[in-house]
mmCIF file of C-alpha atoms in Angstrom:
data_model
loop_
_atom_site.group_PDB
_atom_site.id
_atom_site.type_symbol
_atom_site.label_atom_id
_atom_site.label_comp_id
_atom_site.label_asym_id
_atom_site.label_seq_id
_atom_site.Cartn_x
_atom_site.Cartn_y
_atom_site.Cartn_z
ATOM 1 C CA UNK A 1 -6.435 -53.878 -11.100
ATOM 2 C CA UNK A 2 -4.496 -51.135 -12.791
ATOM 3 C CA UNK A 3 -0.930 -51.269 -14.036
ATOM 4 C CA UNK A 4 1.312 -48.504 -15.339
ATOM 5 C CA UNK A 5 4.314 -49.411 -17.458
ATOM 6 C CA UNK A 6 6.720 -46.488 -17.540
ATOM 7 C CA UNK A 7 9.568 -46.252 -20.032
ATOM 8 C CA UNK A 8 12.474 -44.389 -18.439
ATOM 9 C CA UNK A 9 15.610 -42.894 -19.977
ATOM 10 C CA UNK A 10 17.852 -44.615 -17.432
ATOM 11 C CA UNK A 11 17.999 -46.498 -14.164
ATOM 12 C CA UNK A 12 20.434 -44.003 -12.638
ATOM 13 C CA UNK A 13 18.118 -42.769 -9.866
ATOM 14 C CA UNK A 14 17.148 -46.355 -8.985
ATOM 15 C CA UNK A 15 20.842 -47.309 -8.735
ATOM 16 C CA UNK A 16 21.804 -44.222 -6.714
ATOM 17 C CA UNK A 17 19.141 -45.078 -4.148
ATOM 18 C CA UNK A 18 19.738 -48.831 -4.218
ATOM 19 C CA UNK A 19 16.084 -49.437 -5.078
ATOM 20 C CA UNK A 20 14.717 -52.000 -7.533
ATOM 21 C CA UNK A 21 11.343 -52.729 -5.961
ATOM 22 C CA UNK A 22 9.200 -51.076 -3.334
ATOM 23 C CA UNK A 23 5.824 -51.544 -1.691
ATOM 24 C CA UNK A 24 3.844 -48.454 -0.805
ATOM 25 C CA UNK A 25 1.604 -47.887 2.156
ATOM 26 C CA UNK A 26 -1.186 -45.346 1.875
ATOM 27 C CA UNK A 27 -0.422 -44.487 -1.749
ATOM 28 C CA UNK A 28 -2.490 -45.165 -4.867
ATOM 29 C CA UNK A 29 0.151 -47.338 -6.530
ATOM 30 C CA UNK A 30 0.862 -50.077 -3.990
ATOM 31 C CA UNK A 31 3.954 -51.530 -5.704
ATOM 32 C CA UNK A 32 6.625 -50.285 -8.072
ATOM 33 C CA UNK A 33 9.515 -52.196 -9.555
ATOM 34 C CA UNK A 34 12.241 -51.864 -12.123
ATOM 35 C CA UNK A 35 11.292 -54.581 -14.613
ATOM 36 C CA UNK A 36 13.645 -54.223 -17.555
ATOM 37 C CA UNK A 37 17.040 -52.713 -18.002
ATOM 38 C CA UNK A 38 18.993 -52.789 -21.234
ATOM 39 C CA UNK A 39 21.131 -50.474 -23.296
ATOM 40 C CA UNK A 40 17.912 -49.127 -24.809
ATOM 41 C CA UNK A 41 16.372 -47.966 -21.576
ATOM 42 C CA UNK A 42 14.502 -49.028 -18.493
ATOM 43 C CA UNK A 43 10.921 -50.050 -17.822
ATOM 44 C CA UNK A 44 9.263 -49.594 -14.458
ATOM 45 C CA UNK A 45 5.982 -51.206 -13.485
ATOM 46 C CA UNK A 46 3.513 -49.796 -10.967
ATOM 47 C CA UNK A 47 0.478 -51.735 -9.740
ATOM 48 C CA UNK A 48 -2.647 -50.648 -7.893
ATOM 49 C CA UNK A 49 -5.769 -52.477 -6.786
ATOM 50 C CA UNK A 50 -8.319 -49.769 -5.991
ATOM 51 C CA UNK A 51 -10.578 -50.722 -3.121
ATOM 52 C CA UNK A 52 -12.424 -49.267 -0.190
ATOM 53 C CA UNK A 53 -11.396 -51.697 2.515
ATOM 54 C CA UNK A 54 -13.629 -50.076 5.134
ATOM 55 C CA UNK A 55 -16.635 -51.433 3.191
ATOM 56 C CA UNK A 56 -15.533 -55.058 3.451
ATOM 57 C CA UNK A 57 -14.185 -57.364 0.737
ATOM 58 C CA UNK A 58 -17.068 -57.525 -1.755
ATOM 59 C CA UNK A 59 -18.460 -54.009 -1.380
ATOM 60 C CA UNK A 60 -14.975 -52.495 -1.138
ATOM 61 C CA UNK A 61 -13.867 -54.190 -4.353
ATOM 62 C CA UNK A 62 -17.027 -53.058 -6.156
ATOM 63 C CA UNK A 63 -16.486 -49.460 -5.005
ATOM 64 C CA UNK A 64 -12.854 -49.676 -6.143
ATOM 65 C CA UNK A 65 -13.922 -50.906 -9.592
ATOM 66 C CA UNK A 66 -16.410 -48.055 -9.921
ATOM 67 C CA UNK A 67 -13.796 -45.483 -8.912
ATOM 68 C CA UNK A 68 -11.229 -46.984 -11.296
ATOM 69 C CA UNK A 69 -13.561 -46.870 -14.268
ATOM 70 C CA UNK A 70 -14.387 -43.208 -13.510
ATOM 71 C CA UNK A 71 -10.710 -42.233 -13.252
ATOM 72 C CA UNK A 72 -9.352 -40.654 -16.454
ATOM 73 C CA UNK A 73 -6.180 -42.132 -17.890
ATOM 74 C CA UNK A 74 -4.495 -38.727 -17.622
ATOM 75 C CA UNK A 75 -4.988 -38.814 -13.845
ATOM 76 C CA UNK A 76 -3.549 -42.341 -13.633
ATOM 77 C CA UNK A 77 -0.531 -41.263 -15.697
ATOM 78 C CA UNK A 78 0.003 -38.176 -13.535
ATOM 79 C CA UNK A 79 -0.209 -40.335 -10.398
ATOM 80 C CA UNK A 80 2.425 -42.742 -11.728
ATOM 81 C CA UNK A 81 4.797 -39.884 -12.574
ATOM 82 C CA UNK A 82 4.172 -38.231 -9.202
ATOM 83 C CA UNK A 83 4.725 -41.390 -7.203
ATOM 84 C CA UNK A 84 7.954 -42.219 -9.073
ATOM 85 C CA UNK A 85 9.134 -38.661 -8.409
ATOM 86 C CA UNK A 86 8.500 -39.122 -4.682
ATOM 87 C CA UNK A 87 10.236 -42.505 -4.658
ATOM 88 C CA UNK A 88 13.237 -41.540 -6.779
ATOM 89 C CA UNK A 89 13.506 -37.756 -6.385
ATOM 90 C CA UNK A 90 16.319 -37.964 -3.835
ATOM 91 C CA UNK A 91 18.284 -39.931 -6.442
ATOM 92 C CA UNK A 92 17.937 -37.131 -8.990
ATOM 93 C CA UNK A 93 14.865 -38.440 -10.792
ATOM 94 C CA UNK A 94 12.826 -35.818 -12.666
ATOM 95 C CA UNK A 95 9.675 -37.196 -14.317
ATOM 96 C CA UNK A 96 9.632 -34.382 -16.898
ATOM 97 C CA UNK A 97 13.106 -35.361 -18.043
ATOM 98 C CA UNK A 98 13.345 -39.057 -17.236
ATOM 99 C CA UNK A 99 9.964 -40.465 -18.320
ATOM 100 C CA UNK A 100 9.826 -41.307 -22.020
ATOM 101 C CA UNK A 101 6.363 -42.903 -22.127
ATOM 102 C CA UNK A 102 3.601 -44.200 -19.881
ATOM 103 C CA UNK A 103 1.114 -46.934 -20.744
ATOM 104 C CA UNK A 104 -1.739 -47.543 -18.317
ATOM 105 C CA UNK A 105 -3.755 -50.748 -18.370
ATOM 106 C CA UNK A 106 -6.841 -51.145 -16.266
ATOM 107 C CA UNK A 107 -9.025 -54.155 -15.701
ATOM 108 C CA UNK A 108 -12.333 -53.144 -14.155
ATOM 109 C CA UNK A 109 -13.438 -56.771 -13.917
ATOM 110 C CA UNK A 110 -10.635 -57.711 -11.538
ATOM 111 C CA UNK A 111 -9.363 -61.217 -11.066
ATOM 112 C CA UNK A 112 -10.810 -64.422 -9.743
ATOM 113 C CA UNK A 113 -10.991 -64.236 -5.959
ATOM 114 C CA UNK A 114 -9.453 -66.894 -3.790
ATOM 115 C CA UNK A 115 -12.403 -68.107 -1.757
ATOM 116 C CA UNK A 116 -11.212 -69.343 1.602
ATOM 117 C CA UNK A 117 -11.990 -66.525 3.950
ATOM 118 C CA UNK A 118 -14.239 -66.709 7.015
ATOM 119 C CA UNK A 119 -16.354 -63.764 5.784
ATOM 120 C CA UNK A 120 -17.551 -65.709 2.728
ATOM 121 C CA UNK A 121 -20.997 -67.078 3.528
ATOM 122 C CA UNK A 122 -20.224 -70.582 2.270
ATOM 123 C CA UNK A 123 -17.029 -70.945 4.363
ATOM 124 C CA UNK A 124 -16.095 -73.596 5.486
ATOM 125 C CA UNK A 125 -18.833 -75.987 4.306
ATOM 126 C CA UNK A 126 -19.277 -74.802 0.701
ATOM 127 C CA UNK A 127 -20.134 -75.041 -2.011
ATOM 128 C CA UNK A 128 -17.932 -72.216 -3.192
ATOM 129 C CA UNK A 129 -18.490 -70.258 -6.416
ATOM 130 C CA UNK A 130 -15.419 -72.066 -7.831
ATOM 131 C CA UNK A 131 -17.080 -75.430 -7.233
ATOM 132 C CA UNK A 132 -20.135 -74.211 -9.129
ATOM 133 C CA UNK A 133 -17.923 -72.785 -11.908
ATOM 134 C CA UNK A 134 -16.251 -76.130 -12.567
ATOM 135 C CA UNK A 135 -19.365 -78.327 -12.791
ATOM 136 C CA UNK A 136 -19.535 -80.432 -15.930
ATOM 137 C CA UNK A 137 -22.367 -80.033 -18.386
ATOM 138 C CA UNK A 138 -22.636 -83.343 -20.198
ATOM 139 C CA UNK A 139 -19.539 -83.611 -22.375
ATOM 140 C CA UNK A 140 -18.432 -80.063 -21.574
ATOM 141 C CA UNK A 141 -15.718 -79.604 -18.956
ATOM 142 C CA UNK A 142 -15.160 -76.116 -17.557
ATOM 143 C CA UNK A 143 -11.792 -74.657 -16.679
ATOM 144 C CA UNK A 144 -10.195 -71.271 -16.141
ATOM 145 C CA UNK A 145 -8.956 -69.423 -13.116
ATOM 146 C CA UNK A 146 -12.530 -68.927 -11.823
ATOM 147 C CA UNK A 147 -12.785 -72.706 -11.391
ATOM 148 C CA UNK A 148 -9.563 -72.954 -9.351
ATOM 149 C CA UNK A 149 -10.218 -70.402 -7.573
ATOM 150 C CA UNK A 150 -7.163 -68.256 -8.075
ATOM 151 C CA UNK A 151 -6.138 -65.411 -10.355
ATOM 152 C CA UNK A 152 -2.833 -66.990 -11.311
ATOM 153 C CA UNK A 153 -2.080 -68.533 -14.709
ATOM 154 C CA UNK A 154 -0.873 -71.749 -13.083
ATOM 155 C CA UNK A 155 -4.300 -72.150 -11.487
ATOM 156 C CA UNK A 156 -5.991 -71.843 -14.883
ATOM 157 C CA UNK A 157 -3.630 -74.510 -16.277
ATOM 158 C CA UNK A 158 -4.386 -76.789 -13.320
ATOM 159 C CA UNK A 159 -8.121 -76.253 -13.867
ATOM 160 C CA UNK A 160 -7.729 -77.098 -17.565
ATOM 161 C CA UNK A 161 -5.828 -80.272 -16.688
ATOM 162 C CA UNK A 162 -8.589 -81.246 -14.246
ATOM 163 C CA UNK A 163 -11.350 -80.546 -16.806
ATOM 164 C CA UNK A 164 -9.645 -82.618 -19.519
ATOM 165 C CA UNK A 165 -9.049 -85.435 -17.017
ATOM 166 C CA UNK A 166 -12.748 -85.444 -16.084
ATOM 167 C CA UNK A 167 -13.741 -85.744 -19.734
ATOM 168 C CA UNK A 168 -11.317 -88.536 -20.543
ATOM 169 C CA UNK A 169 -11.808 -90.489 -17.327
#
């Protein structure tokens, strides 16, 4: 997963075009949204999940991780500026003038997968990797999004609640 947080001088181009969020098809950044607007400026967020889907889920994700970790931050920043220019250019957006700062965050490890797909070898009979990840070890209960399985924070909280319940029950 890679995220670019872009500080903009204004939201004028977004407003002129009536855009606050968009999904991209066939572009590196698959989603962009206006995330904060105040008198001090605007923040836009762009998200990408590099993958090579033609290789299948596991191999495609691994190839995407490898490509992401080889991609220089300067290239990711340029791509964010370029994609915003293509999205907002008709509204008068100029990345050289309108972008104040770009922060790029990349997570080469990805997120916990949600195991429930027919192509997973253990589907539908299990056990899934999440079931293995949440096994107790004596008085140790395991939690986290890997034990859910889901990448969301609420799943990690649910897993923690389950683990504590197993220890106290």
